[in-house]
Amino acid sequence: LVEPLELGDDVTQVLVSPEGPLCYLPFGALFDETVTMTPSGSTHVLLLDEERGQGEGVLALGDPDYAGASEGAQAIYWRGRTLSALPATRPEVEAVGTTKLLGAKANEVALREAVSKHDRWRAVHFACHGLIDVERPMLSALALTAGGEDDGFLTALEVLRMEIPADLVALSACETGTGKVVKGEGIVGLTRAFMYAGAPCVLCSLWKVDDEATRALMTKFYELWNPAEGEGLGAAEAMRKAQAFVRGHEKWAHPYYWAAWVLWGLPS
């Protein structure tokens, strides 16, 4: 796939519009250049043409309390299994977020209220379980804290009905870059839903990811992309460097720990 392109030294960025099973290929592990995925050329042009200013602040949600999830909701979204705690998501949120929703506050009601407090966010970050339904992609969900009438499962269908104005949405959860592969449209699921909701760039994963390695990767990504002072790198370049940072640790050198992460949408 790569060698026949004969990319010259002047090529620094690759845009991939995959079809079929190629949607699940971690192209970032194959290229030395930065890589960004897009559903189609027309979608990419629409994203480029949309006028938007840079957002401010990072709304980060993590370490949800799964004890309150109803049996009915778990039966629908998680096939009746128990959702385990994700302890590394708390320090991840504390490291990257300026507004933090943790534990009991990591719920849909608090999320909707927080999103509305900024005209535009620099990023909205989710550190939780991702639950993918390939046959019914609009029921794919992020597992948050349940409470009251809120079942705790933020589905792709619910996201489509929301406005989430942000430069980037990070889905720091398992398999969030997967879904139903539709001919000519790429993957339909959580990633596409967040793009429709207002994020021109979505960071997601292709397989079940390691909790600690993910925390390290996300922390480094935000340090590079959204530094406290000065101008950061573009999202695609920041992700490439963050993956190299994780890969540099001996215990995380295998591609399993870093190659799952892909960017859909605009590279910066």
Coordinates of C-alpha atoms in Angstrom, one line a residue:
L1 CA 0.0 0.0 0.0
V2 CA 2.8 2.4 0.8
E3 CA 5.8 1.6 -1.4
P4 CA 3.9 1.9 -4.8
L5 CA 3.1 5.5 -3.9
E6 CA 6.8 6.4 -4.1
L7 CA 6.3 9.4 -1.8
G8 CA 9.1 11.9 -2.1
D9 CA 10.9 13.7 0.7
D10 CA 8.7 16.8 0.1
V11 CA 5.6 14.9 1.3
T12 CA 5.1 15.5 5.0
Q13 CA 1.4 14.7 5.3
V14 CA -0.9 11.9 4.1
L15 CA -4.7 12.0 3.9
V16 CA -6.4 8.6 3.6
S17 CA -10.0 8.0 2.6
P18 CA -10.2 4.2 3.3
E19 CA -12.7 1.7 1.9
G20 CA -14.0 -1.5 3.4
P21 CA -11.6 -3.4 5.6
L22 CA -8.9 -0.7 5.1
C23 CA -11.0 1.4 7.6
Y24 CA -9.6 -0.7 10.3
L25 CA -5.9 -0.5 9.2
P26 CA -3.7 1.7 11.5
F27 CA -2.1 3.7 8.7
G28 CA -0.1 5.8 11.1
A29 CA 2.0 2.8 11.8
L30 CA 2.9 2.4 8.1
F31 CA 3.9 5.9 7.2
D32 CA 6.8 8.1 8.4
E33 CA 4.6 11.1 7.5
T34 CA 1.7 12.4 9.6
V35 CA -1.6 10.6 8.7
T36 CA -5.2 11.8 8.9
M37 CA -8.3 9.8 7.9
T38 CA -11.3 11.3 6.1
P39 CA -14.7 9.7 5.1
S40 CA -14.5 11.2 1.6
G41 CA -12.9 14.0 -0.4
S42 CA -16.2 15.9 -0.4
T43 CA -16.4 15.7 3.4
H44 CA -12.8 17.0 3.7
V45 CA -13.6 20.0 1.5
L46 CA -16.7 20.8 3.6
L47 CA -14.6 20.7 6.7
L48 CA -12.0 23.0 5.2
D49 CA -14.6 25.5 4.0
E50 CA -16.3 25.8 7.3
E51 CA -15.3 29.1 9.1
R52 CA -14.4 28.6 12.8
G53 CA -12.2 30.3 15.3
Q54 CA -10.0 28.4 17.8
G55 CA -11.8 27.2 20.9
E56 CA -10.7 27.7 24.5
G57 CA -10.4 25.2 27.3
V58 CA -10.5 21.4 27.5
L59 CA -13.7 19.8 28.8
A60 CA -12.6 16.4 30.1
L61 CA -14.8 13.6 31.4
G62 CA -13.5 10.3 33.0
D63 CA -13.5 7.7 35.8
P64 CA -17.3 7.2 35.6
D65 CA -19.0 5.4 38.4
Y66 CA -20.5 2.3 36.8
A67 CA -22.2 1.0 40.0
G68 CA -25.5 2.7 39.1
A69 CA -26.0 1.3 35.6
S70 CA -29.3 -0.5 35.4
E71 CA -29.4 -4.2 34.4
G72 CA -31.7 -3.3 31.5
A73 CA -29.2 -0.7 30.1
Q74 CA -26.3 -3.1 30.6
A75 CA -28.2 -5.9 28.8
I76 CA -28.8 -3.6 25.8
Y77 CA -25.4 -1.9 25.5
W78 CA -23.0 -4.3 27.2
R79 CA -24.7 -7.7 26.8
G80 CA -25.3 -8.0 30.6
R81 CA -21.6 -7.9 31.6
T82 CA -20.4 -5.7 34.4
L83 CA -18.5 -2.5 33.5
S84 CA -15.1 -2.4 35.2
A85 CA -13.6 0.7 36.7
L86 CA -10.9 2.5 34.7
P87 CA -8.6 4.0 37.4
A88 CA -6.0 5.5 35.0
T89 CA -8.7 7.7 33.4
R90 CA -8.8 10.0 36.5
P91 CA -5.1 11.1 36.3
E92 CA -5.6 11.4 32.5
V93 CA -8.5 13.8 32.9
E94 CA -6.7 15.7 35.6
A95 CA -3.7 16.1 33.3
V96 CA -5.5 17.3 30.2
G97 CA -8.7 19.0 31.4
T98 CA -9.4 22.6 32.4
T99 CA -13.0 21.7 33.2
K100 CA -13.2 18.2 34.7
L101 CA -16.2 15.9 35.2
L102 CA -15.1 12.9 37.3
G103 CA -16.8 10.1 39.1
A104 CA -20.5 10.8 39.8
K105 CA -20.2 14.0 37.8
A106 CA -19.2 12.1 34.7
N107 CA -22.8 11.9 33.5
E108 CA -24.8 13.1 30.5
V109 CA -26.6 15.9 32.3
A110 CA -23.4 17.5 33.6
L111 CA -21.8 17.0 30.1
R112 CA -24.6 18.8 28.3
E113 CA -24.5 21.6 30.8
A114 CA -20.7 22.0 30.6
V115 CA -20.7 21.9 26.8
S116 CA -23.1 24.9 26.7
K117 CA -20.8 27.1 28.8
H118 CA -18.4 27.8 26.0
D119 CA -19.2 29.0 22.5
R120 CA -16.4 26.7 21.4
W121 CA -14.1 24.4 23.2
R122 CA -10.5 23.7 22.3
A123 CA -11.3 20.0 23.0
V124 CA -13.9 17.7 24.5
H125 CA -12.2 14.6 26.0
F126 CA -13.9 11.3 27.0
A127 CA -11.9 8.8 29.1
C128 CA -14.3 5.9 29.7
H129 CA -15.5 2.6 28.2
G130 CA -16.5 2.5 24.5
L131 CA -19.3 0.1 23.6
I132 CA -19.6 -0.6 19.9
D133 CA -22.6 -2.2 18.1
V134 CA -21.5 -3.0 14.5
E135 CA -25.0 -4.0 13.3
R136 CA -26.7 -1.0 15.0
P137 CA -24.0 1.7 14.9
M138 CA -26.3 4.4 16.2
L139 CA -26.5 2.4 19.5
S140 CA -22.7 2.5 19.8
A141 CA -22.1 4.4 23.1
L142 CA -19.7 5.9 25.6
A143 CA -20.4 4.5 29.0
L144 CA -20.8 7.3 31.5
T145 CA -22.2 7.6 35.1
A146 CA -25.9 6.7 35.3
G147 CA -28.3 8.7 37.5
G148 CA -32.0 9.5 37.6
E149 CA -33.6 9.0 34.2
D150 CA -30.1 9.1 32.6
D151 CA -29.1 5.5 31.7
G152 CA -25.4 6.5 31.5
F153 CA -24.9 5.4 27.9
L154 CA -24.2 8.3 25.5
T155 CA -25.1 6.8 22.1
A156 CA -24.1 7.9 18.7
L157 CA -27.8 8.7 18.0
E158 CA -27.8 11.1 21.0
V159 CA -24.6 12.7 19.9
L160 CA -26.1 13.4 16.5
R161 CA -28.8 15.4 18.2
M162 CA -26.3 17.5 20.2
E163 CA -24.2 20.5 19.4
I164 CA -20.6 19.9 20.5
P165 CA -18.6 22.9 19.2
A166 CA -15.0 21.9 19.6
D167 CA -11.7 21.9 17.7
L168 CA -11.2 18.3 18.6
V169 CA -13.1 15.5 20.3
A170 CA -10.9 12.8 21.9
L171 CA -12.6 9.4 22.4
S172 CA -10.1 7.9 24.8
A173 CA -11.9 4.5 25.0
C174 CA -11.7 1.1 23.4
E175 CA -12.6 0.6 19.7
T176 CA -14.2 4.0 19.3
G177 CA -12.9 4.2 15.7
T178 CA -14.9 1.1 14.7
G179 CA -18.5 0.7 13.7
K180 CA -20.4 -0.3 10.6
V181 CA -18.4 -0.1 7.3
V182 CA -20.6 1.5 4.7
K183 CA -19.6 1.4 1.0
G184 CA -18.5 4.8 -0.1
E185 CA -18.9 6.3 3.4
G186 CA -16.3 4.7 5.5
I187 CA -17.2 3.9 9.1
V188 CA -20.6 4.9 10.6
G189 CA -20.6 5.1 14.4
L190 CA -19.3 7.3 17.2
T191 CA -16.6 9.1 15.1
R192 CA -19.0 10.2 12.4
A193 CA -21.6 11.3 15.0
F194 CA -19.1 13.6 16.7
M195 CA -18.1 15.1 13.4
Y196 CA -21.7 15.9 12.6
A197 CA -22.1 17.4 16.1
G198 CA -19.5 20.0 15.4
A199 CA -16.0 18.6 15.8
P200 CA -13.8 18.8 12.6
C201 CA -11.3 16.4 14.1
V202 CA -12.0 13.2 16.1
L203 CA -9.3 11.1 17.8
C204 CA -10.4 7.5 18.3
S205 CA -9.1 3.9 18.7
L206 CA -9.3 0.8 16.5
W207 CA -9.0 -1.8 19.1
K208 CA -9.1 -2.5 22.9
V209 CA -6.4 -0.3 24.4
D210 CA -4.2 -0.4 27.5
D211 CA -5.3 1.9 30.3
E212 CA -1.8 3.1 31.4
A213 CA -0.3 3.4 27.9
T214 CA -3.4 5.4 26.8
R215 CA -3.0 7.8 29.8
A216 CA 0.6 8.4 28.8
L217 CA -0.2 8.9 25.2
M218 CA -3.1 11.3 25.8
T219 CA -1.1 13.4 28.3
K220 CA 1.8 13.8 25.8
F221 CA -0.6 14.5 22.9
Y222 CA -2.1 17.5 24.8
E223 CA 1.3 18.7 25.9
L224 CA 2.2 19.0 22.3
W225 CA -1.1 20.0 20.7
N226 CA -2.4 22.4 23.4
P227 CA 0.5 23.6 25.5
A228 CA 0.0 26.0 28.4
E229 CA 2.2 28.5 26.7
G230 CA 3.0 29.2 23.0
E231 CA 1.6 27.6 19.9
G232 CA 1.1 23.9 19.7
L233 CA 1.7 21.4 16.9
G234 CA -1.1 20.4 14.6
A235 CA -3.2 17.4 15.8
A236 CA -1.8 14.9 13.4
E237 CA 1.8 15.9 14.1
A238 CA 1.2 15.9 17.9
M239 CA -0.3 12.4 17.7
R240 CA 2.6 11.1 15.6
K241 CA 5.0 12.4 18.3
A242 CA 2.9 11.1 21.2
Q243 CA 2.8 7.7 19.6
A244 CA 6.6 7.8 19.2
F245 CA 6.9 8.8 22.9
V246 CA 4.9 5.8 24.0
R247 CA 6.7 3.5 21.6
G248 CA 10.0 4.6 23.2
H249 CA 9.1 2.9 26.5
E250 CA 10.3 -0.7 26.4
K251 CA 7.1 -2.1 28.0
W252 CA 4.9 -0.3 25.4
A253 CA 7.1 -0.8 22.3
H254 CA 4.7 -3.2 20.6
P255 CA 2.2 -1.6 18.2
Y256 CA -0.7 -2.9 20.3
Y257 CA 0.0 -0.1 22.9
W258 CA 0.2 2.9 20.5
A259 CA -0.9 2.2 16.9
A260 CA -4.6 2.0 17.6
W261 CA -5.0 5.7 17.7
V262 CA -6.2 7.5 14.5
L263 CA -7.4 11.0 13.6
W264 CA -10.5 11.5 11.5
G265 CA -11.1 14.9 9.9
L266 CA -8.7 17.8 9.7
P267 CA -5.1 17.3 10.6
S268 CA -4.7 20.5 12.7

